[in-house]
Amino acid sequence: MARPDKTAAVAEIAESFRESNGVVLTEYRGLTVKQLQELRRSLGQAASYAVAKNTLTKIAAKDAGVELADELLTGPTAIAFINGDVVEAAKGLRDFAKANTQLVIKGGFLDGKSLSADEINKLADLESREVLLAKLAGGMKANLSKAAALFQAPLSKTARTVAALQDKAQADPSVLAGGGAPAAEAATADEAPAAESGESTEG
């Protein structure tokens, strides 16, 4: 590859690092072109998937302020640049790797922190952002502005919210219970004094 082409490739990869919520590095040795196309389709809008040379990736990551461990840059490397739901992207990669053992998840980088392959697989075990936020919004007893703030949170911070909620739900299942009955009971309790007050006024 001529030097101008290398420079352009590094700039493109660096820009992908900057614009992504996170990245997952994989080894794709043995996968056919058709399988790579299937993987890209399975990721959908959650992530883009690109083959990249290790030397150029290392330079591009450094330019973008991302520190990648050397072991992530061994063997033929392809990178999933996550632009959507990080849990959905992790699920797509994990599920494809189960069906196509040639794909090896090596690790990644999310929200300023390096992730191991095990951590990415644990992320894939979580429920999607939409499902958890819907449960959280339904079960919250605080005011709706807090729920709205979570819906507006940057995607790059979603993994921490999801993981924290998962841990809390395991310790206290009532967190995701829905909160319908307590809310109804509270409303009934509030209405009773008002009704009584109305009756005394009329009297």
mmCIF file of C-alpha atoms in Angstrom:
data_model
loop_
_atom_site.group_PDB
_atom_site.id
_atom_site.type_symbol
_atom_site.label_atom_id
_atom_site.label_comp_id
_atom_site.label_asym_id
_atom_site.label_seq_id
_atom_site.Cartn_x
_atom_site.Cartn_y
_atom_site.Cartn_z
ATOM 1 C CA MET A 1 0.000 0.000 0.000
ATOM 2 C CA ALA A 2 1.415 3.390 -0.982
ATOM 3 C CA ARG A 3 2.082 5.874 1.819
ATOM 4 C CA PRO A 4 -0.816 8.251 0.881
ATOM 5 C CA ASP A 5 -3.176 5.260 0.952
ATOM 6 C CA LYS A 6 -1.874 4.221 4.367
ATOM 7 C CA THR A 7 -2.358 7.744 5.676
ATOM 8 C CA ALA A 8 -5.930 7.823 4.381
ATOM 9 C CA ALA A 9 -6.668 4.383 5.863
ATOM 10 C CA VAL A 10 -5.296 5.398 9.269
ATOM 11 C CA ALA A 11 -7.364 8.597 9.216
ATOM 12 C CA GLU A 12 -10.526 6.640 8.350
ATOM 13 C CA ILE A 13 -10.001 4.073 11.124
ATOM 14 C CA ALA A 14 -9.161 6.811 13.645
ATOM 15 C CA GLU A 15 -12.378 8.632 12.757
ATOM 16 C CA SER A 16 -14.345 5.408 13.270
ATOM 17 C CA PHE A 17 -12.787 5.061 16.732
ATOM 18 C CA ARG A 18 -13.761 8.643 17.620
ATOM 19 C CA GLU A 19 -17.350 8.356 16.364
ATOM 20 C CA SER A 20 -18.121 4.953 17.886
ATOM 21 C CA ASN A 21 -19.612 4.250 21.306
ATOM 22 C CA GLY A 22 -17.246 1.309 21.576
ATOM 23 C CA VAL A 23 -15.231 -1.198 19.569
ATOM 24 C CA VAL A 24 -14.835 -4.968 19.600
ATOM 25 C CA LEU A 25 -11.790 -6.553 17.988
ATOM 26 C CA THR A 26 -12.160 -10.008 16.505
ATOM 27 C CA GLU A 27 -10.101 -12.588 14.651
ATOM 28 C CA TYR A 28 -11.884 -13.784 11.529
ATOM 29 C CA ARG A 29 -9.405 -16.363 10.207
ATOM 30 C CA GLY A 30 -11.251 -18.990 8.153
ATOM 31 C CA LEU A 31 -14.452 -17.029 7.606
ATOM 32 C CA THR A 32 -15.643 -16.799 4.007
ATOM 33 C CA VAL A 33 -16.720 -13.600 2.296
ATOM 34 C CA LYS A 34 -20.319 -14.836 2.531
ATOM 35 C CA GLN A 35 -20.004 -15.410 6.281
ATOM 36 C CA LEU A 36 -18.558 -11.926 6.772
ATOM 37 C CA GLN A 37 -21.522 -10.506 4.879
ATOM 38 C CA GLU A 38 -23.893 -12.494 7.116
ATOM 39 C CA LEU A 39 -22.137 -11.109 10.192
ATOM 40 C CA ARG A 40 -22.508 -7.546 8.947
ATOM 41 C CA ARG A 41 -26.209 -8.138 8.322
ATOM 42 C CA SER A 42 -26.698 -9.672 11.766
ATOM 43 C CA LEU A 43 -25.195 -6.567 13.405
ATOM 44 C CA GLY A 44 -27.675 -4.353 11.557
ATOM 45 C CA GLN A 45 -27.651 -0.755 12.766
ATOM 46 C CA ALA A 46 -25.879 -1.642 16.009
ATOM 47 C CA ALA A 47 -22.373 -1.726 14.515
ATOM 48 C CA SER A 48 -20.299 -1.646 11.355
ATOM 49 C CA TYR A 49 -17.731 -4.374 10.769
ATOM 50 C CA ALA A 50 -14.469 -3.774 8.933
ATOM 51 C CA VAL A 51 -11.277 -5.733 8.271
ATOM 52 C CA ALA A 52 -8.172 -3.730 9.197
ATOM 53 C CA LYS A 53 -4.415 -4.245 9.259
ATOM 54 C CA ASN A 54 -3.007 -4.469 12.788
ATOM 55 C CA THR A 55 -0.236 -1.923 12.209
ATOM 56 C CA LEU A 56 -2.677 0.659 10.849
ATOM 57 C CA THR A 57 -5.210 -0.066 13.593
ATOM 58 C CA LYS A 58 -2.594 0.499 16.281
ATOM 59 C CA ILE A 59 -1.604 3.862 14.805
ATOM 60 C CA ALA A 60 -5.232 4.905 14.292
ATOM 61 C CA ALA A 61 -6.223 3.940 17.830
ATOM 62 C CA LYS A 62 -3.356 5.980 19.251
ATOM 63 C CA ASP A 63 -4.358 8.968 17.112
ATOM 64 C CA ALA A 64 -7.918 8.656 18.467
ATOM 65 C CA GLY A 65 -6.719 8.428 22.071
ATOM 66 C CA VAL A 66 -7.643 4.759 22.453
ATOM 67 C CA GLU A 67 -5.161 2.404 24.130
ATOM 68 C CA LEU A 68 -5.376 -1.135 22.772
ATOM 69 C CA ALA A 69 -3.468 -4.015 24.356
ATOM 70 C CA ASP A 70 -0.942 -5.685 22.053
ATOM 71 C CA GLU A 71 -2.696 -9.064 22.347
ATOM 72 C CA LEU A 72 -5.758 -7.572 20.658
ATOM 73 C CA LEU A 73 -3.688 -6.870 17.564
ATOM 74 C CA THR A 74 -2.475 -10.361 16.686
ATOM 75 C CA GLY A 75 -3.696 -12.479 13.776
ATOM 76 C CA PRO A 76 -6.081 -11.242 11.071
ATOM 77 C CA THR A 77 -8.187 -8.543 12.702
ATOM 78 C CA ALA A 78 -11.651 -7.198 11.971
ATOM 79 C CA ILE A 79 -13.256 -4.495 14.092
ATOM 80 C CA ALA A 80 -16.885 -3.966 15.057
ATOM 81 C CA PHE A 81 -17.397 -0.223 15.505
ATOM 82 C CA ILE A 82 -20.482 0.085 17.721
ATOM 83 C CA ASN A 83 -22.761 2.960 16.762
ATOM 84 C CA GLY A 84 -25.983 1.752 18.394
ATOM 85 C CA ASP A 85 -26.994 -0.355 21.380
ATOM 86 C CA VAL A 86 -23.823 -1.887 22.834
ATOM 87 C CA VAL A 87 -25.741 -4.855 24.246
ATOM 88 C CA GLU A 88 -27.336 -5.595 20.887
ATOM 89 C CA ALA A 89 -23.930 -5.449 19.171
ATOM 90 C CA ALA A 90 -22.375 -7.738 21.784
ATOM 91 C CA LYS A 91 -25.247 -10.212 21.363
ATOM 92 C CA GLY A 92 -24.836 -10.197 17.577
ATOM 93 C CA LEU A 93 -21.115 -10.946 17.799
ATOM 94 C CA ARG A 94 -21.527 -13.546 20.559
ATOM 95 C CA ASP A 95 -24.305 -15.399 18.750
ATOM 96 C CA PHE A 96 -22.462 -15.377 15.428
ATOM 97 C CA ALA A 97 -19.295 -16.678 17.124
ATOM 98 C CA LYS A 98 -21.294 -19.556 18.635
ATOM 99 C CA ALA A 99 -22.575 -20.572 15.195
ATOM 100 C CA ASN A 100 -19.256 -19.857 13.418
ATOM 101 C CA THR A 101 -16.355 -20.864 15.638
ATOM 102 C CA GLN A 102 -13.827 -19.282 13.273
ATOM 103 C CA LEU A 103 -14.860 -15.892 14.659
ATOM 104 C CA VAL A 104 -12.954 -15.190 17.858
ATOM 105 C CA ILE A 105 -13.860 -12.207 20.053
ATOM 106 C CA LYS A 106 -10.541 -10.900 21.375
ATOM 107 C CA GLY A 107 -11.624 -7.896 23.419
ATOM 108 C CA GLY A 108 -12.565 -4.290 23.003
ATOM 109 C CA PHE A 109 -12.934 -0.811 24.349
ATOM 110 C CA LEU A 110 -16.002 0.936 25.749
ATOM 111 C CA ASP A 111 -16.518 4.291 27.458
ATOM 112 C CA GLY A 112 -12.845 4.773 28.271
ATOM 113 C CA LYS A 113 -12.311 1.243 29.545
ATOM 114 C CA SER A 114 -10.754 -1.857 28.019
ATOM 115 C CA LEU A 115 -12.988 -4.923 27.868
ATOM 116 C CA SER A 116 -11.898 -8.549 27.840
ATOM 117 C CA ALA A 117 -13.644 -11.176 25.723
ATOM 118 C CA ASP A 118 -15.367 -12.482 28.876
ATOM 119 C CA GLU A 119 -16.682 -9.010 29.728
ATOM 120 C CA ILE A 120 -18.088 -8.626 26.213
ATOM 121 C CA ASN A 121 -19.843 -11.992 26.535
ATOM 122 C CA LYS A 122 -21.292 -10.931 29.908
ATOM 123 C CA LEU A 123 -22.525 -7.728 28.281
ATOM 124 C CA ALA A 124 -24.244 -9.863 25.643
ATOM 125 C CA ASP A 125 -26.110 -11.731 28.404
ATOM 126 C CA LEU A 126 -27.851 -8.541 29.554
ATOM 127 C CA GLU A 127 -31.249 -7.489 28.271
ATOM 128 C CA SER A 128 -31.288 -4.819 25.598
ATOM 129 C CA ARG A 129 -31.256 -1.127 26.475
ATOM 130 C CA GLU A 130 -34.859 -0.677 25.322
ATOM 131 C CA VAL A 131 -36.158 -3.578 27.432
ATOM 132 C CA LEU A 132 -34.343 -2.539 30.602
ATOM 133 C CA LEU A 133 -35.249 1.127 30.294
ATOM 134 C CA ALA A 134 -38.886 0.208 29.713
ATOM 135 C CA LYS A 135 -38.860 -1.950 32.850
ATOM 136 C CA LEU A 136 -37.077 0.755 34.798
ATOM 137 C CA ALA A 137 -39.532 3.430 33.679
ATOM 138 C CA GLY A 138 -42.459 1.196 34.656
ATOM 139 C CA GLY A 139 -41.042 0.326 38.050
ATOM 140 C CA MET A 140 -39.653 3.670 39.142
ATOM 141 C CA LYS A 141 -41.442 5.309 42.068
ATOM 142 C CA ALA A 142 -39.538 8.575 41.650
ATOM 143 C CA ASN A 143 -40.686 11.328 39.300
ATOM 144 C CA LEU A 144 -40.757 10.798 35.543
ATOM 145 C CA SER A 145 -37.977 13.312 34.876
ATOM 146 C CA LYS A 146 -35.449 10.799 36.207
ATOM 147 C CA ALA A 147 -36.685 8.154 33.801
ATOM 148 C CA ALA A 148 -36.597 10.673 30.958
ATOM 149 C CA ALA A 149 -32.991 11.553 31.798
ATOM 150 C CA LEU A 150 -32.012 7.888 31.488
ATOM 151 C CA PHE A 151 -33.687 7.608 28.085
ATOM 152 C CA GLN A 152 -31.647 10.588 26.918
ATOM 153 C CA ALA A 153 -28.326 9.280 28.283
ATOM 154 C CA PRO A 154 -25.515 8.837 25.717
ATOM 155 C CA LEU A 155 -25.294 5.305 24.363
ATOM 156 C CA SER A 156 -21.658 5.068 25.399
ATOM 157 C CA LYS A 157 -22.798 5.236 29.053
ATOM 158 C CA THR A 158 -25.623 2.739 28.655
ATOM 159 C CA ALA A 159 -23.507 -0.315 29.505
ATOM 160 C CA ARG A 160 -22.806 0.993 33.003
ATOM 161 C CA THR A 161 -26.488 1.795 33.572
ATOM 162 C CA VAL A 162 -27.524 -1.618 32.271
ATOM 163 C CA ALA A 163 -24.963 -3.489 34.366
ATOM 164 C CA ALA A 164 -25.836 -1.544 37.527
ATOM 165 C CA LEU A 165 -29.547 -2.158 37.003
ATOM 166 C CA GLN A 166 -28.920 -5.854 36.366
ATOM 167 C CA ASP A 167 -26.940 -6.149 39.611
ATOM 168 C CA LYS A 168 -29.582 -4.255 41.579
ATOM 169 C CA ALA A 169 -32.382 -6.336 40.100
ATOM 170 C CA GLN A 170 -30.623 -9.543 41.112
ATOM 171 C CA ALA A 171 -30.282 -8.264 44.674
ATOM 172 C CA ASP A 172 -33.800 -6.790 44.795
ATOM 173 C CA PRO A 173 -36.208 -8.176 42.125
ATOM 174 C CA SER A 174 -38.824 -5.592 43.118
ATOM 175 C CA VAL A 175 -36.792 -2.955 41.254
ATOM 176 C CA LEU A 176 -38.194 -4.273 37.976
ATOM 177 C CA ALA A 177 -41.529 -5.425 39.364
ATOM 178 C CA GLY A 178 -43.483 -2.826 37.421
ATOM 179 C CA GLY A 179 -44.712 -0.706 40.301
ATOM 180 C CA GLY A 180 -48.312 -0.747 39.035
ATOM 181 C CA ALA A 181 -50.037 -1.835 42.247
ATOM 182 C CA PRO A 182 -48.175 0.493 44.644
ATOM 183 C CA ALA A 183 -48.868 3.439 42.371
ATOM 184 C CA ALA A 184 -52.579 2.606 42.219
ATOM 185 C CA GLU A 185 -52.750 2.196 45.980
ATOM 186 C CA ALA A 186 -51.009 5.545 46.478
ATOM 187 C CA ALA A 187 -53.469 7.242 44.164
ATOM 188 C CA THR A 188 -56.424 5.737 46.034
ATOM 189 C CA ALA A 189 -54.969 6.859 49.349
ATOM 190 C CA ASP A 190 -54.510 10.394 48.026
ATOM 191 C CA GLU A 191 -58.044 10.567 46.665
ATOM 192 C CA ALA A 192 -59.723 9.489 49.916
ATOM 193 C CA PRO A 193 -58.876 12.602 51.974
ATOM 194 C CA ALA A 194 -59.866 14.798 49.043
ATOM 195 C CA ALA A 195 -63.263 13.112 48.826
ATOM 196 C CA GLU A 196 -63.805 13.473 52.548
ATOM 197 C CA SER A 197 -62.817 17.120 52.361
ATOM 198 C CA GLY A 198 -65.343 17.647 49.588
ATOM 199 C CA GLU A 199 -68.119 16.062 51.637
ATOM 200 C CA SER A 200 -67.380 18.237 54.687
ATOM 201 C CA THR A 201 -67.400 21.391 52.549
ATOM 202 C CA GLU A 202 -70.772 20.562 51.076
ATOM 203 C CA GLY A 203 -72.113 19.859 54.571
#
